[in-house]
Amino acid sequence: MSTRRRRADGGVAYLDVQGTLRERTVDALRDRTLRGNLDTAATSWGESRDAMREGYGLDDMRERAREIRRSNIRNLPALLAEMQANVREAGGTVVRAADGAEACRYITGLARARGVKVVAKSKSMATEEIKLNEALQDAGIEVVETDLGEWILQLANEHPSHIIAPAVHLNREQVAALFREEAGTDEVPDDREGLVAHARVRLREKFAEAGIGVSGVNLGVASTGTVCVVENEGNARLVTSQPRIHVAVMGMERVVADWDEAAHILQVLPMAAIGQDAANYVNLITGPRREGESDGPEEFHLVIIDGGRGALRGTEFEEALSCIRCGACLYSCPMWRSVGGQAYGSPYSGPIGAVITPLLEGPSSPASRDLPFMSSLCGACGEACPVGIPLQDLLVRARARSSSPATRASGLAFRAWSRLWRRPGTYRAWMAGWRLMLRARGKDGWATDLPGPGAGWTQVRDMPTKWPPRR
Amino acid sequence: MAPAQVSTAAVGDPLVDLLLESLTRRKATGQVVQPGDAGRAAARWMADAGVARAVLAGDPLVDRIGLADALRREGIDVLTWPTGLGKRESMGLEGPIDVCGVTVPARAVAERGTVVLEASAGHGRGLDVTSRHHVALLPADRIVRTLGEALALTYADGRAAPSAVSLVSGPSRSSDIEKISTLGAHGALTEHVVIIR
Ligand code: SF4
């Protein structure tokens, strides 16, 4: 994969992705290692998730979760105003950014103004969306991803392939090779424990150097102005407590009203995401360190990003804003399980990525307009979603909205076809012609390379020349 | 070195028993002691785990159970928060490796095996996570059943929200390599809860 580049137009999809969606999909399908790694991951996820459904009533929690998130989105402007006022009251700074470029400008400006050379980050989809790493690097600032999976990808110069488990497509040998290269020595163990211990020490060095810690936000709680950062490794706590400045980057839809709502969502999230009844660490941060406290950041900045989200309120896609980024729809999706996240070319992959990437980018963006077609519409995603987003319906609506020369041409073709088939005369003529053509092109009862509209069919399967077909 | 086995036998108090069960599930350990034995028991656990230095929360409970003396008797170096150590040493990059952060949770969630740590002048945000081991000293009357109850108390109306609250449910782990859970990613490798009853 080439080096990561920033998009000038503030789009969400990666600019460095190569080839068309179809080409990337075919490449991924041919990659056997990838298939094996994805299989291992999806199977283990499925097992632990089933345990949550049976033992913890995850399914029963969905209705309440859905209600909470829908009401949050309905009341978004008021909740954001309350959140903002409470963060300020606690001594923090709040910045509302209309798009990614504005957010990046603010954060790089802050780093420059404070003379910061190293920024330590914990995993955050929002910063991946706004391409913050690239912006900071362009400004000459070193960025270190400290989540183990994200760090591995940073070393591999790759994008994350999953919301929760970013490096899920790499195996242990691949990771060991990357660590050896980074450390410049062969003295890196290749068992899992050894690799984790190695990374722990290398990254502590970075924590000790970093002037700014950047985290994402899983939930903002409006009633107290608190940001919740959920994690398992402990790096987000280090990011939010060790550097002198903490910058939290939050998508504007991530706010809930109060602690009653937060408690529900904070329980649903790890169950759906990793099949566990709790995350190891949930960091709840209300402003910077207070007087008398001897650790914690001296400055706290909350950057709230719109990036096209606000415009989705009140549309047929509003429910996509309920998403809590748990990743369950990815693992449940037969497409994602076959090709992984990289093929999507966007930080948001899987069913939710196929819906929101084109929504945030606009319907004719060449980078993402085909994504809604990356689905068999089997509905597994909607069933997996812990906040009850009808993803399969949103995918259908997103397809209708997608606009490319190909979708426009196929729209015209289907309209013409329907006109032909609605009249008995033209229908019969069509069928007679079709039979002739099948007979001419077919061999041993099967046609394998049809021209015109039939080409799409015979590219992946044969068509019988007679019914019932010959075995 | 692996910490010695401590008894996690049920004590007949439903919340305590539920917490012990959840801690086991979260790959943490717990034990129930009487107030008079708490200091000695905590020190014993740390000695068995090979702890060289303990960093204690500046909390009256720590003094009450005589933990510092008990630790010194075990030959363990004792510091109290705030430690005044330099950045590198407080992050475990210099000085002894086997450091144990000793916290005093404001609450615990029995259902999930979660301890609730509130930051304050005597209780640093990094206390548990920068150390290799974590011991939490928990009075049994601070245990509630659900996360909702715990958060309602932490963020009760009329009480100033703490600057930082950490919900800790077991030792640090990562599943980023081959989706298999591995302990001790960034935070503590072991977590032990001493329930004082
Ligand atoms: S759409 Fe639903 S299942 Fe998918 S990431 Fe969002 S909340 Fe999870």
XYZ file of C-alpha atoms and ligand atoms in Angstrom:
676
model
C 0.000 0.000 0.000
C 1.329 3.458 -0.794
C 1.907 6.143 1.801
C -1.111 7.621 3.494
C -2.170 10.922 2.067
C -4.618 13.539 3.122
C -7.575 14.469 0.981
C -7.707 18.081 0.033
C -11.499 18.079 -0.274
C -12.239 16.924 3.258
C -13.616 13.589 2.068
C -13.823 10.548 4.290
C -12.480 7.778 2.025
C -8.728 7.326 1.727
C -7.055 8.983 -1.221
C -4.295 6.445 -1.527
C -6.572 3.515 -2.259
C -5.728 1.894 -5.529
C -7.987 0.411 -8.151
C -11.751 0.152 -8.256
C -13.875 -1.411 -5.556
C -14.281 -4.493 -7.737
C -10.532 -4.851 -8.254
C -9.819 -4.466 -4.545
C -12.485 -7.024 -3.718
C -11.079 -9.547 -6.163
C -7.556 -9.000 -4.806
C -8.752 -9.533 -1.252
C -10.601 -12.702 -2.223
C -7.424 -14.112 -3.744
C -5.419 -13.455 -0.555
C -5.490 -16.755 1.324
C -3.681 -15.528 4.440
C -6.206 -12.740 4.753
C -9.103 -15.165 4.414
C -7.640 -17.374 7.141
C -7.053 -14.441 9.504
C -10.562 -13.087 8.966
C -12.090 -16.496 9.529
C -10.299 -16.936 12.861
C -11.387 -13.507 14.012
C -15.006 -13.721 12.907
C -15.471 -17.175 14.414
C -14.120 -16.227 17.827
C -16.200 -13.047 17.793
C -19.324 -15.020 16.907
C -18.823 -17.419 19.794
C -18.330 -14.777 22.462
C -21.220 -12.779 21.115
C -23.563 -15.750 21.299
C -22.586 -16.087 24.952
C -23.647 -12.461 25.513
C -27.012 -13.048 23.874
C -27.731 -16.095 25.971
C -26.196 -15.151 29.301
C -26.711 -11.389 29.418
C -29.827 -10.672 27.420
C -28.052 -8.501 24.867
C -31.083 -8.768 22.580
C -33.395 -7.413 25.296
C -31.157 -4.390 25.767
C -31.483 -3.392 22.129
C -34.889 -1.713 22.270
C -33.850 0.643 25.065
C -30.529 1.341 23.348
C -32.385 2.211 20.167
C -34.754 4.567 21.976
C -31.896 6.300 23.755
C -29.909 6.884 20.597
C -32.916 8.032 18.568
C -33.869 10.578 21.189
C -30.230 11.727 21.418
C -30.194 12.430 17.693
C -33.582 14.179 17.823
C -32.342 16.465 20.616
C -28.822 16.814 19.277
C -28.530 20.628 19.175
C -29.720 21.018 22.768
C -27.542 18.177 24.044
C -24.469 19.570 22.326
C -25.102 23.013 23.801
C -25.419 21.475 27.271
C -22.288 19.368 26.768
C -20.341 22.391 25.606
C -21.441 24.530 28.565
C -20.540 21.810 31.079
C -17.104 21.113 29.594
C -16.345 24.837 29.780
C -17.618 24.981 33.326
C -15.164 22.192 34.215
C -12.305 24.258 32.790
C -12.067 22.661 29.343
C -12.063 24.276 25.895
C -14.678 23.288 23.300
C -14.239 23.753 19.563
C -16.939 23.026 16.995
C -15.436 22.106 13.632
C -17.591 22.112 10.507
C -15.300 19.655 8.771
C -12.137 17.630 9.149
C -9.880 20.298 7.709
C -11.020 22.781 10.332
C -10.475 20.287 13.136
C -6.996 19.427 11.876
C -6.102 23.102 11.604
C -7.085 23.652 15.221
C -5.131 20.699 16.573
C -1.962 21.325 14.545
C -2.170 25.006 15.512
C -2.400 24.037 19.175
C 0.591 21.701 18.870
C 2.640 24.431 17.211
C 1.640 27.080 19.734
C 2.673 24.824 22.650
C 5.899 23.678 20.967
C 4.812 20.028 20.936
C 7.018 17.618 18.955
C 5.387 14.267 19.730
C 1.689 13.426 19.863
C 0.535 10.121 21.405
C -2.822 8.838 20.182
C -5.269 6.243 21.339
C -7.551 4.595 18.810
C -10.098 6.940 17.316
C -12.205 6.502 14.209
C -12.970 10.225 14.120
C -9.281 11.158 13.792
C -8.899 8.525 11.089
C -11.875 10.112 9.312
C -10.408 13.628 9.451
C -6.898 12.363 8.611
C -5.329 14.014 11.620
C -2.111 11.958 11.517
C -1.313 13.188 8.036
C -2.039 16.795 9.026
C 0.223 16.598 12.073
C 2.993 14.896 10.123
C 2.780 17.562 7.424
C 3.332 20.081 10.212
C 6.500 18.214 11.220
C 5.026 16.623 14.333
C 5.624 12.965 15.167
C 2.427 10.980 15.718
C 2.463 7.680 17.563
C -0.526 5.371 17.612
C -0.434 3.625 20.975
C -3.254 1.109 20.629
C -1.380 -2.082 19.873
C -3.346 -2.853 16.711
C -3.104 0.707 15.421
C 0.614 0.829 16.141
C 1.127 -2.358 14.161
C -0.699 -0.773 11.225
C 1.264 2.425 11.568
C 4.453 0.359 11.263
C 2.973 -1.474 8.265
C 1.865 1.838 6.748
C -1.679 0.517 6.407
C -5.130 1.708 7.268
C -7.223 0.034 9.963
C -9.455 -2.726 8.692
C -11.916 -2.865 11.559
C -13.466 -0.372 13.974
C -12.572 -2.372 17.071
C -9.826 -4.730 15.952
C -7.868 -2.657 13.437
C -5.123 -5.165 12.672
C -7.378 -8.180 12.568
C -6.148 -9.077 9.094
C -2.505 -9.624 10.155
C -1.157 -12.741 11.851
C 1.530 -13.158 14.503
C 4.418 -13.767 12.117
C 3.538 -10.651 10.168
C 3.470 -8.623 13.399
C 6.808 -9.994 14.622
C 8.430 -8.997 11.336
C 7.150 -5.426 11.686
C 8.410 -5.137 15.273
C 11.863 -6.381 14.267
C 12.048 -3.787 11.567
C 10.958 -0.969 13.909
C 13.367 -1.960 16.678
C 16.180 -2.552 14.189
C 17.048 -5.880 15.822
C 16.195 -9.552 15.564
C 15.894 -9.716 19.356
C 12.120 -9.549 19.233
C 10.253 -12.569 20.602
C 7.662 -14.110 18.336
C 5.188 -15.486 20.838
C 2.111 -13.363 21.563
C 3.021 -12.479 25.167
C 6.518 -11.514 24.126
C 5.261 -9.295 21.321
C 2.828 -7.524 23.635
C 5.545 -6.989 26.272
C 7.908 -5.627 23.632
C 5.338 -3.104 22.425
C 4.543 -2.067 26.003
C 8.102 -0.870 26.616
C 8.591 0.773 23.205
C 5.352 2.713 23.606
C 6.019 3.797 27.212
C 9.036 5.655 25.833
C 6.691 7.532 23.533
C 4.264 8.338 26.330
C 7.113 9.848 28.324
C 7.963 12.141 25.381
C 4.515 13.173 24.189
C 3.314 16.743 24.738
C -0.230 16.107 23.556
C -2.423 13.046 23.958
C -5.201 12.681 21.374
C -8.107 10.363 22.096
C -11.445 9.664 20.500
C -14.731 9.792 22.374
C -17.153 6.860 22.603
C -19.804 8.903 24.364
C -20.198 12.440 25.578
C -22.465 12.841 28.597
C -24.218 16.194 28.319
C -25.454 16.511 31.915
C -21.921 16.699 33.351
C -19.781 17.490 30.280
C -17.913 14.195 30.592
C -16.263 12.275 27.765
C -16.148 8.462 27.949
C -13.211 6.672 26.367
C -13.647 2.897 26.311
C -10.669 0.557 25.865
C -9.036 -2.699 26.939
C -5.325 -2.041 26.848
C -4.858 0.938 29.163
C -3.219 3.098 26.505
C -6.157 5.486 26.357
C -5.778 6.139 30.083
C -2.096 6.888 29.536
C -2.958 9.135 26.571
C -5.552 11.033 28.600
C -3.516 11.318 31.803
C 0.209 11.545 31.036
C 0.809 14.271 28.400
C 0.395 17.919 29.428
C -2.489 18.439 27.019
C -5.403 16.151 26.202
C -7.337 16.684 22.986
C -10.512 14.607 22.649
C -11.993 14.354 19.148
C -15.703 13.557 19.022
C -18.169 13.074 16.182
C -21.098 15.380 16.960
C -23.593 12.487 17.163
C -21.827 10.815 20.100
C -23.663 12.592 22.859
C -26.151 11.121 25.353
C -28.280 13.076 27.810
C -27.309 11.734 31.224
C -25.667 8.957 33.237
C -28.700 6.730 33.165
C -28.456 6.596 29.361
C -24.668 6.386 29.460
C -24.771 3.379 31.821
C -26.983 1.487 29.366
C -24.899 2.248 26.287
C -21.613 1.626 28.131
C -22.849 -1.895 28.903
C -24.188 -2.628 25.423
C -21.001 -1.465 23.684
C -18.470 -4.066 24.924
C -21.019 -6.861 24.642
C -21.663 -6.131 20.987
C -18.090 -5.162 20.183
C -15.983 -7.862 21.778
C -18.493 -10.226 23.347
C -17.471 -9.216 26.886
C -19.730 -7.900 29.638
C -17.353 -5.027 30.377
C -14.427 -3.259 28.762
C -11.280 -3.390 30.880
C -10.984 0.350 31.160
C -13.592 3.039 30.806
C -12.081 6.485 31.280
C -14.555 9.204 32.246
C -13.022 12.633 31.891
C -14.542 15.914 33.025
C -12.197 18.757 32.159
C -8.475 19.081 32.964
C -6.721 18.277 36.252
C -8.023 20.238 39.245
C -6.127 22.209 41.816
C -4.171 19.960 44.156
C -4.102 17.002 41.747
C -0.653 15.947 40.675
C -1.314 14.104 37.434
C -3.696 14.517 34.525
C -3.496 17.072 31.719
C -3.253 20.788 32.464
C -5.344 21.538 29.372
C -8.370 19.710 28.029
C -9.718 20.443 24.541
C -12.846 18.861 23.119
C -13.100 19.069 19.325
C -16.607 18.304 18.062
C -16.831 17.433 14.378
C -19.813 17.871 12.094
C -18.250 16.636 8.842
C -21.628 16.147 7.132
C -23.408 14.570 10.104
C -25.699 17.465 10.935
C -27.169 17.431 7.425
C -28.360 13.833 7.910
C -30.758 14.767 10.702
C -34.347 14.743 9.502
C -33.489 12.682 6.396
C -34.271 9.042 5.655
C -30.718 8.291 6.822
C -31.035 9.855 10.271
C -30.819 6.504 12.032
C -27.273 5.984 10.770
C -26.310 8.634 13.349
C -27.378 6.281 16.164
C -24.324 4.120 15.507
C -22.070 3.527 18.514
C -19.231 2.104 16.356
C -19.223 -1.320 17.949
C -18.188 -3.184 14.815
C -20.790 -5.934 15.208
C -22.231 -5.370 11.734
C -18.762 -5.826 10.229
C -18.152 -9.244 11.737
C -21.686 -10.358 10.927
C -21.439 -9.329 7.268
C -20.599 -12.138 4.809
C -18.986 -9.549 2.521
C -16.758 -8.103 5.221
C -15.870 -11.562 6.473
C -14.683 -12.478 2.984
C -12.718 -9.385 2.017
C -11.939 -7.509 5.257
C -12.021 -3.775 5.774
C -9.174 -2.684 3.519
C -11.135 -3.257 0.314
C -13.688 -0.602 1.304
C -11.062 2.141 1.108
C -12.624 4.065 3.980
C -12.032 4.135 7.732
C -15.638 3.013 8.043
C -16.017 -0.387 6.425
C -18.655 -3.097 6.524
C -22.382 -2.332 6.317
C -22.270 0.864 8.366
C -19.269 2.056 6.336
C -21.081 1.301 3.087
C -23.938 3.509 4.296
C -22.175 6.437 5.938
C -19.047 6.891 3.848
C -21.024 7.942 0.750
C -23.410 9.963 2.933
C -20.573 11.981 4.429
C -18.863 12.335 1.043
C -21.860 13.057 -1.204
C -23.649 10.677 -3.636
C -21.354 11.158 -6.628
C -17.963 10.843 -4.972
C -16.061 8.306 -7.089
C -14.237 7.082 -3.978
C -17.368 5.843 -2.250
C -20.451 5.837 -4.488
C -20.157 2.093 -5.178
C -19.937 1.106 -1.514
C -23.691 0.578 -0.928
C -23.469 -2.222 -3.489
C -20.987 -4.125 -1.274
C -23.804 -6.115 0.283
C -25.931 -9.132 -0.452
C -28.746 -7.453 1.547
C -29.016 -10.577 3.657
C -29.883 -8.514 6.718
C -27.334 -10.071 9.107
C -26.050 -6.576 9.906
C -29.426 -5.256 11.008
C -29.850 -8.294 13.203
C -26.438 -7.811 14.819
C -26.741 -4.080 15.450
C -27.172 -3.467 19.208
C -28.907 -0.136 18.649
C -31.337 -1.525 16.082
C -30.253 0.412 12.997
C -32.089 -1.107 9.981
C -28.853 -1.289 8.020
C -30.260 -3.339 5.149
C -32.956 -0.689 4.529
C -30.389 2.086 4.680
C -28.237 0.187 2.170
C -31.140 -0.014 -0.263
C -31.845 3.713 0.148
C -28.153 4.496 -0.259
C -28.128 2.531 -3.519
C -31.054 4.545 -4.824
C -29.165 7.717 -4.007
C -25.835 6.624 -5.444
C -24.990 8.370 -8.662
C -22.277 7.319 -11.090
C -22.198 6.857 -14.863
C -22.716 3.137 -14.197
C -25.722 3.551 -11.907
C -27.283 6.107 -14.265
C -26.772 3.788 -17.240
C -28.202 0.804 -15.426
C -31.170 2.915 -14.319
C -31.882 3.745 -17.957
C -31.388 0.148 -19.038
C -33.796 -1.178 -16.432
C -36.417 1.396 -17.396
C -36.123 0.406 -21.045
C -36.247 -3.279 -20.181
C -39.378 -2.838 -18.096
C -41.052 -0.986 -20.968
C -40.221 -3.865 -23.347
C -41.431 -6.610 -21.061
C -44.688 -4.878 -20.222
C -46.005 -5.356 -23.781
C -46.745 -8.983 -24.859
C -45.519 -8.418 -28.430
C -42.134 -6.989 -27.577
C -41.784 -9.479 -24.707
C -42.293 -12.439 -27.070
C -39.923 -11.002 -29.632
C -37.300 -10.492 -26.880
C -37.611 -14.071 -25.668
C -37.396 -15.511 -29.183
C -34.240 -13.513 -29.862
C -32.771 -14.535 -26.511
C -33.368 -18.247 -27.218
C -31.690 -17.944 -30.600
C -28.730 -16.228 -29.054
C -28.397 -18.850 -26.302
C -28.459 -21.615 -28.855
C -25.836 -19.893 -30.986
C -23.466 -19.179 -28.060
C -24.145 -22.270 -25.956
C -22.130 -25.488 -25.815
C -23.332 -28.747 -24.249
C -26.415 -27.040 -22.869
C -24.566 -24.137 -21.200
C -23.659 -20.613 -22.306
C -20.437 -19.372 -20.720
C -19.761 -16.008 -22.364
C -22.868 -14.021 -23.207
C -22.585 -10.575 -24.784
C -24.270 -7.324 -23.703
C -26.470 -7.428 -20.616
C -25.771 -11.158 -20.201
C -22.011 -10.589 -19.751
C -22.373 -9.657 -16.078
C -24.112 -12.969 -15.466
C -21.688 -15.255 -17.280
C -18.672 -13.535 -15.751
C -19.358 -15.392 -12.508
C -21.708 -18.260 -13.502
C -22.941 -20.166 -16.535
C -26.445 -19.914 -17.996
C -28.406 -22.992 -19.136
C -29.534 -22.841 -22.761
C -32.622 -24.947 -21.976
C -34.799 -25.384 -18.934
C -34.437 -27.638 -16.980
C -30.658 -27.459 -17.420
C -28.465 -30.419 -18.276
C -26.389 -31.704 -15.352
C 6.200 -14.331 39.140
C 2.622 -15.462 39.543
C 0.840 -14.283 42.665
C 0.014 -16.964 45.207
C -3.475 -18.395 45.239
C -5.713 -16.601 47.666
C -8.965 -18.015 48.903
C -11.968 -16.708 47.015
C -14.421 -18.766 49.043
C -17.928 -17.379 49.235
C -18.667 -15.469 52.423
C -22.468 -15.520 52.294
C -22.914 -11.838 51.487
C -24.572 -11.883 48.042
C -22.893 -8.712 46.743
C -19.456 -9.776 47.943
C -19.884 -13.232 46.474
C -21.101 -11.858 43.177
C -18.139 -9.481 43.009
C -15.676 -12.311 43.685
C -17.258 -14.366 40.934
C -17.124 -11.476 38.460
C -13.506 -10.679 39.328
C -12.541 -14.243 38.491
C -14.311 -13.957 35.154
C -12.435 -10.719 34.447
C -9.106 -12.475 35.160
C -8.602 -10.498 38.371
C -8.446 -12.008 41.862
C -10.163 -11.072 45.110
C -10.074 -11.995 48.774
C -12.183 -11.071 51.772
C -10.462 -10.016 55.000
C -11.375 -8.442 58.317
C -10.242 -4.853 58.935
C -7.527 -5.962 61.369
C -5.956 -8.298 58.786
C -6.244 -6.103 55.699
C -2.770 -4.529 55.818
C -1.023 -7.812 56.379
C -3.039 -9.639 53.713
C -2.414 -6.990 51.070
C 1.302 -6.911 51.868
C 1.464 -10.705 51.753
C -0.159 -10.780 48.312
C 2.310 -8.212 46.998
C 5.282 -10.091 48.435
C 4.092 -13.278 46.769
C 3.665 -11.445 43.473
C 7.294 -10.311 43.658
C 6.502 -6.625 44.153
C 9.573 -4.483 44.883
C 7.870 -1.134 45.356
C 4.331 -0.139 46.279
C 2.838 3.242 45.442
C -0.014 3.903 47.856
C -3.008 6.150 47.337
C -3.018 9.028 49.831
C -6.193 7.822 51.513
C -7.069 7.531 55.230
C -8.011 3.859 54.742
C -4.421 3.011 53.802
C -3.182 4.441 57.108
C -5.973 2.825 59.093
C -5.015 -0.687 58.031
C -1.317 -0.048 58.659
C -0.340 -1.018 55.135
C 2.957 0.881 54.944
C 4.386 -0.896 57.987
C 3.172 -4.276 56.817
C 4.849 -3.710 53.430
C 8.140 -2.646 54.975
C 8.112 -5.790 57.070
C 7.906 -7.716 53.792
C 10.904 -5.775 52.520
C 8.866 -3.782 49.999
C 9.791 -0.181 49.246
C 6.859 2.194 49.993
C 5.911 5.490 48.303
C 2.732 7.488 48.793
C 0.864 9.466 46.126
C 1.876 12.026 44.985
C 5.278 10.372 44.717
C 7.305 13.272 43.338
C 9.130 10.808 41.044
C 10.314 11.989 37.651
C 8.272 11.215 34.550
C 10.369 8.283 33.365
C 10.473 6.582 36.726
C 6.782 7.103 37.368
C 6.130 5.451 34.002
C 8.204 2.420 34.926
C 11.008 3.210 32.469
C 13.505 3.667 35.310
C 13.713 2.190 38.805
C 12.214 -1.142 39.829
C 10.001 -2.934 37.304
C 7.773 -4.742 39.774
C 5.816 -1.762 41.022
C 2.325 -2.134 42.480
C -0.198 0.700 42.510
C -2.474 0.513 45.557
C -5.835 2.187 45.032
C -8.903 2.767 47.172
C -11.979 2.504 44.931
C -14.918 4.777 45.645
C -17.230 1.921 44.641
C -17.318 -1.463 42.972
C -19.831 -3.064 40.599
C -20.569 -6.630 41.692
C -22.206 -7.697 38.419
C -19.265 -6.729 36.234
C -16.219 -7.049 38.480
C -15.526 -3.330 38.118
C -13.792 -1.008 40.572
C -14.561 2.712 40.312
C -11.495 4.910 40.866
C -12.041 8.641 41.364
C -9.126 10.993 40.777
C -8.275 13.404 43.590
C -5.232 15.010 45.201
C -4.336 11.729 46.909
C -5.415 9.479 44.083
C -3.613 9.865 40.777
C -5.206 8.957 37.459
C -2.234 6.840 36.496
C -1.804 5.038 39.832
C -3.061 1.633 38.711
C -2.258 1.800 35.012
C 1.399 2.879 35.097
C 2.274 0.030 37.482
C 2.844 -3.624 36.712
C 0.495 -4.753 39.471
C -2.675 -3.257 40.901
C -4.105 -3.876 44.370
C -7.441 -2.262 45.250
C -8.480 -1.897 48.903
C -12.249 -2.043 48.963
C -14.504 -1.676 52.014
C -17.364 -4.128 51.458
C -20.051 -1.491 52.005
C -18.928 0.268 48.826
C -20.113 -2.589 46.610
C -23.244 -2.006 44.508
C -24.852 -4.420 42.098
C -25.040 -2.591 38.767
C -23.022 -0.099 36.776
C -26.074 2.174 36.693
C -26.164 2.379 40.503
C -22.445 3.083 40.695
C -22.558 5.875 38.107
C -25.650 7.413 39.723
C -23.657 7.742 42.966
C -20.507 9.020 41.285
C -22.362 11.696 39.353
C -25.119 12.429 41.878
C -26.824 15.830 41.632
C -25.213 18.392 43.852
C -21.872 16.599 43.919
C -19.070 18.028 41.767
C -18.175 15.488 39.077
C -14.604 14.233 39.674
C -12.093 15.386 37.042
C -11.438 11.766 36.103
C -13.116 8.482 36.949
C -11.756 5.129 35.820
C -13.849 2.008 35.649
C -11.361 -0.844 35.867
C -12.567 -4.375 35.139
C -9.600 -6.680 35.290
C -5.990 -6.459 34.137
C -4.990 -4.737 30.919
C -5.341 -6.893 27.843
C -5.191 -6.769 24.100
C -6.705 -8.985 21.462
C -4.981 -7.182 18.640
C -2.751 -10.077 17.695
C -4.814 -12.846 16.146
C -7.866 -11.834 18.189
C -6.573 -13.833 21.185
C -6.646 -12.107 24.559
C -3.169 -11.378 25.949
C -2.705 -9.754 29.370
C -0.616 -6.716 30.286
C -0.837 -4.674 27.093
C -0.250 -1.202 28.570
C -1.656 -1.270 32.085
C -1.312 -3.665 35.010
C -0.683 -7.353 34.343
C -2.407 -8.399 37.547
C -5.269 -6.986 39.564
C -6.118 -8.053 43.105
C -9.032 -6.704 45.134
C -8.815 -6.899 48.926
C -12.394 -6.692 50.190
C -12.469 -5.435 53.763
C -15.474 -6.624 55.689
S -24.251 0.161 12.741
Fe -24.835 -0.912 14.604
S -23.643 -2.830 14.498
Fe -22.700 -1.446 13.028
S -21.062 -0.444 14.165
Fe -22.861 0.877 14.335
S -23.865 0.268 16.215
Fe -22.435 -1.373 15.699
